[in-house]
mmCIF file of C-alpha atoms and ligand atoms in Angstrom:
data_model
loop_
_atom_site.group_PDB
_atom_site.id
_atom_site.type_symbol
_atom_site.label_atom_id
_atom_site.label_comp_id
_atom_site.label_asym_id
_atom_site.label_seq_id
_atom_site.Cartn_x
_atom_site.Cartn_y
_atom_site.Cartn_z
ATOM 1 C CA MET A 1 104.844 158.774 118.690
ATOM 2 C CA PRO A 2 104.706 162.543 117.498
ATOM 3 C CA VAL A 3 106.749 164.674 118.615
ATOM 4 C CA TYR A 4 105.572 168.276 119.431
ATOM 5 C CA VAL A 5 107.916 171.301 119.930
ATOM 6 C CA VAL A 6 106.691 174.510 121.106
ATOM 7 C CA LEU A 7 108.645 178.176 120.514
ATOM 8 C CA VAL A 8 107.809 180.473 123.536
ATOM 9 C CA GLY A 9 109.116 184.028 123.642
ATOM 10 C CA PRO A 10 107.777 187.622 123.631
ATOM 11 C CA PRO A 11 106.878 189.008 120.273
ATOM 12 C CA GLY A 12 109.810 189.729 118.041
ATOM 13 C CA ALA A 13 112.258 187.109 119.888
ATOM 14 C CA GLY A 14 112.722 185.373 116.695
ATOM 15 C CA LYS A 15 110.186 182.397 117.050
ATOM 16 C CA GLY A 16 108.948 182.970 113.051
ATOM 17 C CA THR A 17 112.500 183.203 112.187
ATOM 18 C CA GLN A 18 113.877 180.018 113.539
ATOM 19 C CA ALA A 19 110.747 177.952 112.698
ATOM 20 C CA GLN A 20 111.429 178.572 109.354
ATOM 21 C CA ALA A 21 115.049 177.504 109.778
ATOM 22 C CA ILE A 22 114.435 174.452 111.710
ATOM 23 C CA SER A 23 111.436 173.217 110.712
ATOM 24 C CA ALA A 24 112.576 171.061 107.373
ATOM 25 C CA LYS A 25 115.530 170.004 109.806
ATOM 26 C CA LEU A 26 113.371 168.404 112.672
ATOM 27 C CA GLY A 27 110.870 166.908 109.681
ATOM 28 C CA LEU A 28 107.770 168.814 111.832
ATOM 29 C CA PRO A 29 105.677 171.070 110.008
ATOM 30 C CA HIS A 30 105.712 175.108 111.276
ATOM 31 C CA ILE A 31 102.375 175.763 112.553
ATOM 32 C CA SER A 32 102.257 179.758 113.389
ATOM 33 C CA SER A 33 98.797 180.980 114.960
ATOM 34 C CA GLY A 34 99.695 184.301 113.808
ATOM 35 C CA ASP A 35 99.777 182.977 110.176
ATOM 36 C CA ILE A 36 97.026 181.075 110.121
ATOM 37 C CA PHE A 37 95.321 184.198 111.179
ATOM 38 C CA ARG A 38 96.621 186.332 108.745
ATOM 39 C CA GLU A 39 95.730 183.993 105.823
ATOM 40 C CA ASN A 40 92.354 183.795 106.969
ATOM 41 C CA LEU A 41 91.932 187.583 106.881
ATOM 42 C CA LYS A 42 93.487 187.597 103.179
ATOM 43 C CA LEU A 43 90.667 185.105 102.452
ATOM 44 C CA GLN A 44 88.323 187.081 104.387
ATOM 45 C CA THR A 45 86.876 184.230 106.159
ATOM 46 C CA GLU A 46 84.965 184.561 109.466
ATOM 47 C CA LEU A 47 87.655 183.609 111.519
ATOM 48 C CA GLY A 48 89.973 186.414 109.749
ATOM 49 C CA GLN A 49 87.744 189.060 110.553
ATOM 50 C CA GLN A 50 87.093 187.959 113.936
ATOM 51 C CA ALA A 51 90.398 187.835 114.593
ATOM 52 C CA ALA A 52 91.460 190.663 112.707
ATOM 53 C CA ALA A 53 90.148 193.399 115.555
ATOM 54 C CA TYR A 54 91.721 192.168 118.036
ATOM 55 C CA MET A 55 94.958 191.649 116.160
ATOM 56 C CA ASN A 56 94.730 195.034 115.002
ATOM 57 C CA ARG A 57 94.392 196.253 118.639
ATOM 58 C CA GLY A 58 97.459 194.166 119.872
ATOM 59 C CA GLU A 59 95.719 191.804 121.921
ATOM 60 C CA LEU A 60 94.973 188.458 121.792
ATOM 61 C CA VAL A 61 92.352 186.436 120.092
ATOM 62 C CA PRO A 62 89.887 184.937 122.488
ATOM 63 C CA ASP A 63 91.216 181.218 123.324
ATOM 64 C CA ASP A 64 88.180 179.604 122.035
ATOM 65 C CA LEU A 65 88.597 180.597 118.217
ATOM 66 C CA THR A 66 92.509 180.150 118.635
ATOM 67 C CA ILE A 67 92.047 176.786 120.232
ATOM 68 C CA ALA A 68 89.228 175.498 117.782
ATOM 69 C CA MET A 69 91.507 176.576 114.786
ATOM 70 C CA ILE A 70 94.545 175.272 116.231
ATOM 71 C CA GLN A 71 92.683 171.613 117.120
ATOM 72 C CA GLU A 72 91.348 171.607 113.475
ATOM 73 C CA ARG A 73 94.881 172.396 111.629
ATOM 74 C CA LEU A 74 96.952 169.821 114.361
ATOM 75 C CA SER A 75 94.603 166.958 112.987
ATOM 76 C CA ARG A 76 95.719 167.476 109.316
ATOM 77 C CA PRO A 77 97.647 164.172 108.011
ATOM 78 C CA ASP A 78 100.590 166.692 107.764
ATOM 79 C CA CYS A 79 100.862 166.870 111.135
ATOM 80 C CA ALA A 80 101.232 162.921 112.101
ATOM 81 C CA PRO A 81 104.858 162.911 112.876
ATOM 82 C CA GLY A 82 104.041 165.890 115.330
ATOM 83 C CA ALA A 83 104.494 169.878 114.922
ATOM 84 C CA LEU A 84 106.571 172.443 115.607
ATOM 85 C CA LEU A 85 104.298 175.074 117.061
ATOM 86 C CA ASP A 86 105.054 179.364 116.950
ATOM 87 C CA GLY A 87 103.043 181.479 118.734
ATOM 88 C CA PHE A 88 100.719 178.793 120.285
ATOM 89 C CA PRO A 89 99.718 178.557 123.169
ATOM 90 C CA ARG A 90 99.625 182.072 124.290
ATOM 91 C CA THR A 91 97.595 181.605 127.453
ATOM 92 C CA PRO A 92 97.621 178.881 130.470
ATOM 93 C CA ALA A 93 93.797 177.936 129.362
ATOM 94 C CA GLN A 94 95.241 177.154 125.554
ATOM 95 C CA ALA A 95 98.227 175.357 127.356
ATOM 96 C CA GLU A 96 95.767 173.157 129.318
ATOM 97 C CA ALA A 97 93.559 172.807 125.987
ATOM 98 C CA LEU A 98 96.904 171.679 123.679
ATOM 99 C CA ASN A 99 97.874 168.795 126.781
ATOM 100 C CA GLU A 100 94.317 167.678 126.192
ATOM 101 C CA MET A 101 94.711 167.652 122.445
ATOM 102 C CA LEU A 102 97.724 165.858 122.013
ATOM 103 C CA GLY A 103 96.483 163.217 124.539
ATOM 104 C CA LYS A 104 94.070 162.348 121.619
ATOM 105 C CA PHE A 105 97.171 162.038 119.383
ATOM 106 C CA ASN A 106 98.817 159.942 121.867
ATOM 107 C CA GLY A 107 101.649 162.610 122.096
ATOM 108 C CA SER A 108 102.283 165.508 124.597
ATOM 109 C CA VAL A 109 104.646 168.631 124.781
ATOM 110 C CA ASN A 110 108.275 167.201 124.040
ATOM 111 C CA ALA A 111 110.301 170.272 123.902
ATOM 112 C CA VAL A 112 110.109 173.848 124.911
ATOM 113 C CA PRO A 113 112.828 176.482 123.909
ATOM 114 C CA TYR A 114 112.270 179.495 125.301
ATOM 115 C CA ILE A 115 113.872 182.330 123.114
ATOM 116 C CA ASN A 116 114.835 184.942 125.722
ATOM 117 C CA VAL A 117 115.382 188.471 124.536
ATOM 118 C CA PRO A 118 114.888 191.602 126.782
ATOM 119 C CA GLU A 119 112.095 194.133 126.078
ATOM 120 C CA ALA A 120 114.708 196.991 125.015
ATOM 121 C CA VAL A 121 115.778 194.797 122.190
ATOM 122 C CA LEU A 122 112.169 193.776 121.118
ATOM 123 C CA VAL A 123 110.776 197.154 120.180
ATOM 124 C CA GLU A 124 113.586 198.247 117.255
ATOM 125 C CA ARG A 125 113.071 194.127 115.994
ATOM 126 C CA LEU A 126 109.652 194.724 115.817
ATOM 127 C CA THR A 127 109.446 198.127 113.875
ATOM 128 C CA GLY A 128 111.815 196.829 111.347
ATOM 129 C CA ARG A 129 110.181 194.094 110.535
ATOM 130 C CA TRP A 130 109.289 193.152 107.030
ATOM 131 C CA THR A 131 107.251 190.014 106.199
ATOM 132 C CA CYS A 132 106.675 188.372 103.018
ATOM 133 C CA ARG A 133 102.609 188.455 101.443
ATOM 134 C CA ALA A 134 102.940 184.948 100.245
ATOM 135 C CA ALA A 135 104.419 182.803 103.289
ATOM 136 C CA GLY A 136 104.876 185.011 106.021
ATOM 137 C CA HIS A 137 108.817 184.452 105.432
ATOM 138 C CA VAL A 138 110.692 187.579 107.939
ATOM 139 C CA TYR A 139 113.454 190.071 107.121
ATOM 140 C CA HIS A 140 114.831 192.785 109.178
ATOM 141 C CA GLU A 141 116.041 196.102 107.766
ATOM 142 C CA LYS A 142 119.077 196.214 109.389
ATOM 143 C CA PHE A 143 119.324 192.802 111.081
ATOM 144 C CA ASN A 144 118.599 190.547 108.139
ATOM 145 C CA PRO A 145 117.832 192.310 105.209
ATOM 146 C CA PRO A 146 116.568 190.760 101.887
ATOM 147 C CA GLN A 147 118.840 190.711 98.961
ATOM 148 C CA ALA A 148 116.831 192.662 96.908
ATOM 149 C CA LEU A 149 114.977 195.470 99.279
ATOM 150 C CA GLY A 150 111.203 194.982 99.229
ATOM 151 C CA VAL A 151 111.567 191.374 97.998
ATOM 152 C CA CYS A 152 111.474 187.963 99.466
ATOM 153 C CA ASP A 153 114.317 185.550 98.903
ATOM 154 C CA VAL A 154 112.570 182.809 99.107
ATOM 155 C CA ASP A 155 109.670 183.249 96.779
ATOM 156 C CA GLY A 156 110.013 186.456 95.160
ATOM 157 C CA SER A 157 106.930 188.210 96.715
ATOM 158 C CA GLU A 158 106.290 191.478 97.741
ATOM 159 C CA LEU A 159 107.357 192.643 101.731
ATOM 160 C CA TYR A 160 105.141 194.762 103.613
ATOM 161 C CA GLN A 161 105.102 196.103 107.523
ATOM 162 C CA ARG A 162 102.315 194.119 109.569
ATOM 163 C CA GLU A 163 99.837 196.761 110.788
ATOM 164 C CA ASP A 164 100.380 195.487 114.238
ATOM 165 C CA ASP A 165 104.526 196.215 114.073
ATOM 166 C CA LYS A 166 103.798 199.620 114.310
ATOM 167 C CA ALA A 167 105.388 201.407 117.230
ATOM 168 C CA GLU A 168 102.507 201.862 119.597
ATOM 169 C CA THR A 169 101.116 198.563 119.140
ATOM 170 C CA VAL A 170 104.065 196.826 119.400
ATOM 171 C CA THR A 171 104.313 198.116 123.116
ATOM 172 C CA ARG A 172 100.648 197.216 123.471
ATOM 173 C CA ARG A 173 101.823 193.272 122.514
ATOM 174 C CA ILE A 174 104.527 193.415 124.841
ATOM 175 C CA ARG A 175 102.406 194.032 127.677
ATOM 176 C CA VAL A 176 100.013 191.810 126.635
ATOM 177 C CA TYR A 177 102.483 189.109 126.519
ATOM 178 C CA LEU A 178 104.033 189.940 129.941
ATOM 179 C CA GLU A 179 100.803 189.550 131.627
ATOM 180 C CA GLN A 180 99.151 186.864 129.366
ATOM 181 C CA THR A 181 101.618 184.938 128.065
ATOM 182 C CA ALA A 182 104.747 184.738 130.278
ATOM 183 C CA PRO A 183 103.292 182.600 132.792
ATOM 184 C CA LEU A 184 103.643 179.590 130.329
ATOM 185 C CA ILE A 185 107.422 179.894 131.556
ATOM 186 C CA ALA A 186 107.177 178.535 135.065
ATOM 187 C CA TYR A 187 104.520 176.347 133.917
ATOM 188 C CA TYR A 188 106.530 174.291 131.733
ATOM 189 C CA GLN A 189 109.063 174.486 133.688
ATOM 190 C CA ALA A 190 107.324 173.507 136.325
ATOM 191 C CA ALA A 191 106.585 170.080 133.294
ATOM 192 C CA GLY A 192 109.953 169.920 133.088
ATOM 193 C CA VAL A 193 110.384 170.517 129.081
ATOM 194 C CA LEU A 194 111.277 174.152 129.171
ATOM 195 C CA MET A 195 114.614 175.043 127.761
ATOM 196 C CA GLU A 196 116.498 178.788 127.651
ATOM 197 C CA VAL A 197 118.119 179.901 124.415
ATOM 198 C CA ASP A 198 119.983 183.303 124.329
ATOM 199 C CA GLY A 199 117.953 185.111 121.633
ATOM 200 C CA THR A 200 120.260 188.178 121.515
ATOM 201 C CA GLN A 201 122.806 186.045 119.373
ATOM 202 C CA PRO A 202 123.157 186.179 115.774
ATOM 203 C CA ILE A 203 120.323 184.118 114.038
ATOM 204 C CA GLU A 204 122.512 181.281 113.079
ATOM 205 C CA GLN A 205 124.065 180.932 116.357
ATOM 206 C CA VAL A 206 120.255 180.866 117.913
ATOM 207 C CA THR A 207 119.608 177.955 115.090
ATOM 208 C CA VAL A 208 122.299 175.903 116.545
ATOM 209 C CA ASP A 209 121.656 176.458 120.331
ATOM 210 C CA LEU A 210 117.943 175.685 119.544
ATOM 211 C CA LEU A 211 118.793 172.340 117.679
ATOM 212 C CA ALA A 212 121.080 171.170 120.309
ATOM 213 C CA ALA A 213 118.485 171.662 122.909
ATOM 214 C CA ILE A 214 115.792 170.095 121.142
ATOM 215 C CA ALA A 215 117.815 166.953 120.367
ATOM 216 C CA LYS A 216 118.676 166.867 124.034
ATOM 217 C CA ALA A 217 115.090 166.786 124.935
ATOM 218 C CA THR A 218 113.661 164.295 122.368
ATOM 219 C CA GLU A 219 116.537 161.849 122.463
HETATM 220 P P1 LIG B 301 108.857 186.289 116.335
HETATM 221 O O1 LIG B 301 108.041 185.601 115.687
HETATM 222 O O2 LIG B 301 109.157 185.597 117.703
HETATM 223 O O3 LIG B 301 108.173 187.828 116.642
HETATM 224 P P2 LIG B 301 110.375 187.252 114.081
HETATM 225 O O4 LIG B 301 111.130 185.823 114.140
HETATM 226 O O5 LIG B 301 109.560 187.379 113.383
HETATM 227 O O6 LIG B 301 110.242 187.086 115.818
HETATM 228 O O7 LIG B 301 111.432 188.279 114.074
HETATM 229 C C1 LIG B 301 111.475 189.370 114.568
HETATM 230 C C2 LIG B 301 112.178 190.610 113.453
HETATM 231 O O8 LIG B 301 113.715 190.267 114.505
HETATM 232 C C3 LIG B 301 112.591 190.356 112.578
HETATM 233 O O9 LIG B 301 112.649 191.333 111.653
HETATM 234 C C4 LIG B 301 113.732 189.170 112.417
HETATM 235 O O10 LIG B 301 114.511 189.377 110.584
HETATM 236 C C5 LIG B 301 114.335 190.014 113.616
HETATM 237 N N1 LIG B 301 115.087 188.675 114.164
HETATM 238 C C6 LIG B 301 114.991 187.648 114.291
HETATM 239 N N2 LIG B 301 116.071 186.839 114.853
HETATM 240 C C7 LIG B 301 116.757 187.783 115.092
HETATM 241 C C8 LIG B 301 118.534 187.737 116.052
HETATM 242 N N3 LIG B 301 118.633 187.093 116.606
HETATM 243 N N4 LIG B 301 119.067 189.102 115.563
HETATM 244 C C9 LIG B 301 118.762 190.215 115.221
HETATM 245 N N5 LIG B 301 117.367 190.156 114.722
HETATM 246 C C10 LIG B 301 116.697 189.025 114.580
HETATM 247 P P1 LIG B 302 104.805 187.642 116.895
HETATM 248 O O1 LIG B 302 105.299 186.574 115.838
HETATM 249 O O2 LIG B 302 105.234 189.088 116.251
HETATM 250 O O3 LIG B 302 104.666 187.117 118.503
HETATM 251 P P2 LIG B 302 102.134 186.343 115.697
HETATM 252 O O4 LIG B 302 102.206 186.538 114.404
HETATM 253 O O5 LIG B 302 102.358 185.477 116.531
HETATM 254 O O6 LIG B 302 103.170 187.981 116.395
HETATM 255 O O7 LIG B 302 100.464 187.285 116.328
HETATM 256 C C1 LIG B 302 100.011 188.327 115.462
HETATM 257 C C2 LIG B 302 99.003 188.351 116.588
HETATM 258 O O8 LIG B 302 97.819 187.182 116.215
HETATM 259 C C3 LIG B 302 98.740 188.471 118.083
HETATM 260 O O9 LIG B 302 99.210 189.776 118.409
HETATM 261 C C4 LIG B 302 97.372 187.989 118.476
HETATM 262 O O10 LIG B 302 96.326 189.061 118.183
HETATM 263 C C5 LIG B 302 96.948 187.155 117.285
HETATM 264 N N1 LIG B 302 97.943 185.455 117.734
HETATM 265 C C6 LIG B 302 98.182 184.877 117.366
HETATM 266 N N2 LIG B 302 98.189 183.969 118.277
HETATM 267 C C7 LIG B 302 97.756 183.831 118.803
HETATM 268 C C8 LIG B 302 97.263 183.033 120.461
HETATM 269 N N3 LIG B 302 97.775 181.690 120.342
HETATM 270 N N4 LIG B 302 96.278 183.146 121.008
HETATM 271 C C9 LIG B 302 95.692 184.310 120.721
HETATM 272 N N5 LIG B 302 96.150 184.799 119.570
HETATM 273 C C10 LIG B 302 96.878 185.171 119.008
#
């Protein structure tokens, strides 16, 4: 049966960083809804253009667009073993839609690591984040700097600061998270799949804790 792991946590918790570290170890493709939207924007697709207005304001892209996009992505052959989801679901309606789609693949949400980071830490993390143009690899100017300034260690592409990582938009995104996404914590707790990980630890320690929690949930 396929295995589905859903990373939850506020913007800046370290979901993307951790997904990049554990995806190969779990043998699951890393599916980031934000990365897919940004890729669509780069390619100037209709979806990308529709999503951009919401993203730049720090608001959520409407559920119908987001759900259709993820459904298409999860149907591709590389998701046969399952997927490591980063940034989806972000609303209760998306979580319900995910359950329904996974049922069609004879699977379900197996583990939901919640990377817990207090709000006060998030702003500094996001305003110091640098992202790679080619593949979305993430760095932090203080906490996880690249070897060469402005260049991705993994693929040599240029690093840039996301438009929505400006302080003002970050504040909005955190508020949107608290209102619309945080209810998923209780939702997945009730389903018996939630596991909390302390996201304030060094990146490597968070990875160790995450892998242990996921192994326990999927054994
Ligand atoms: P998310 O995908 O949850 O928004 P990211 O993985 O992009 O979060 O991380 C946000 C920023 O914080 C990035 O600049 C990243 O380098 C940095 N970061 C991630 N994990 C940690 C950590 N454990 N300690 C310090 N900084 C971190
Ligand atoms: P972060 O890693 O900092 O949390 P993401 O890259 O996941 O940011 O998301 C960036 C933006 O993309 C969000 O602010 C939102 O506008 C849009 N987005 C990403 N995932 C979703 C989703 N599941 N539902 C609605 N909007 C989304």
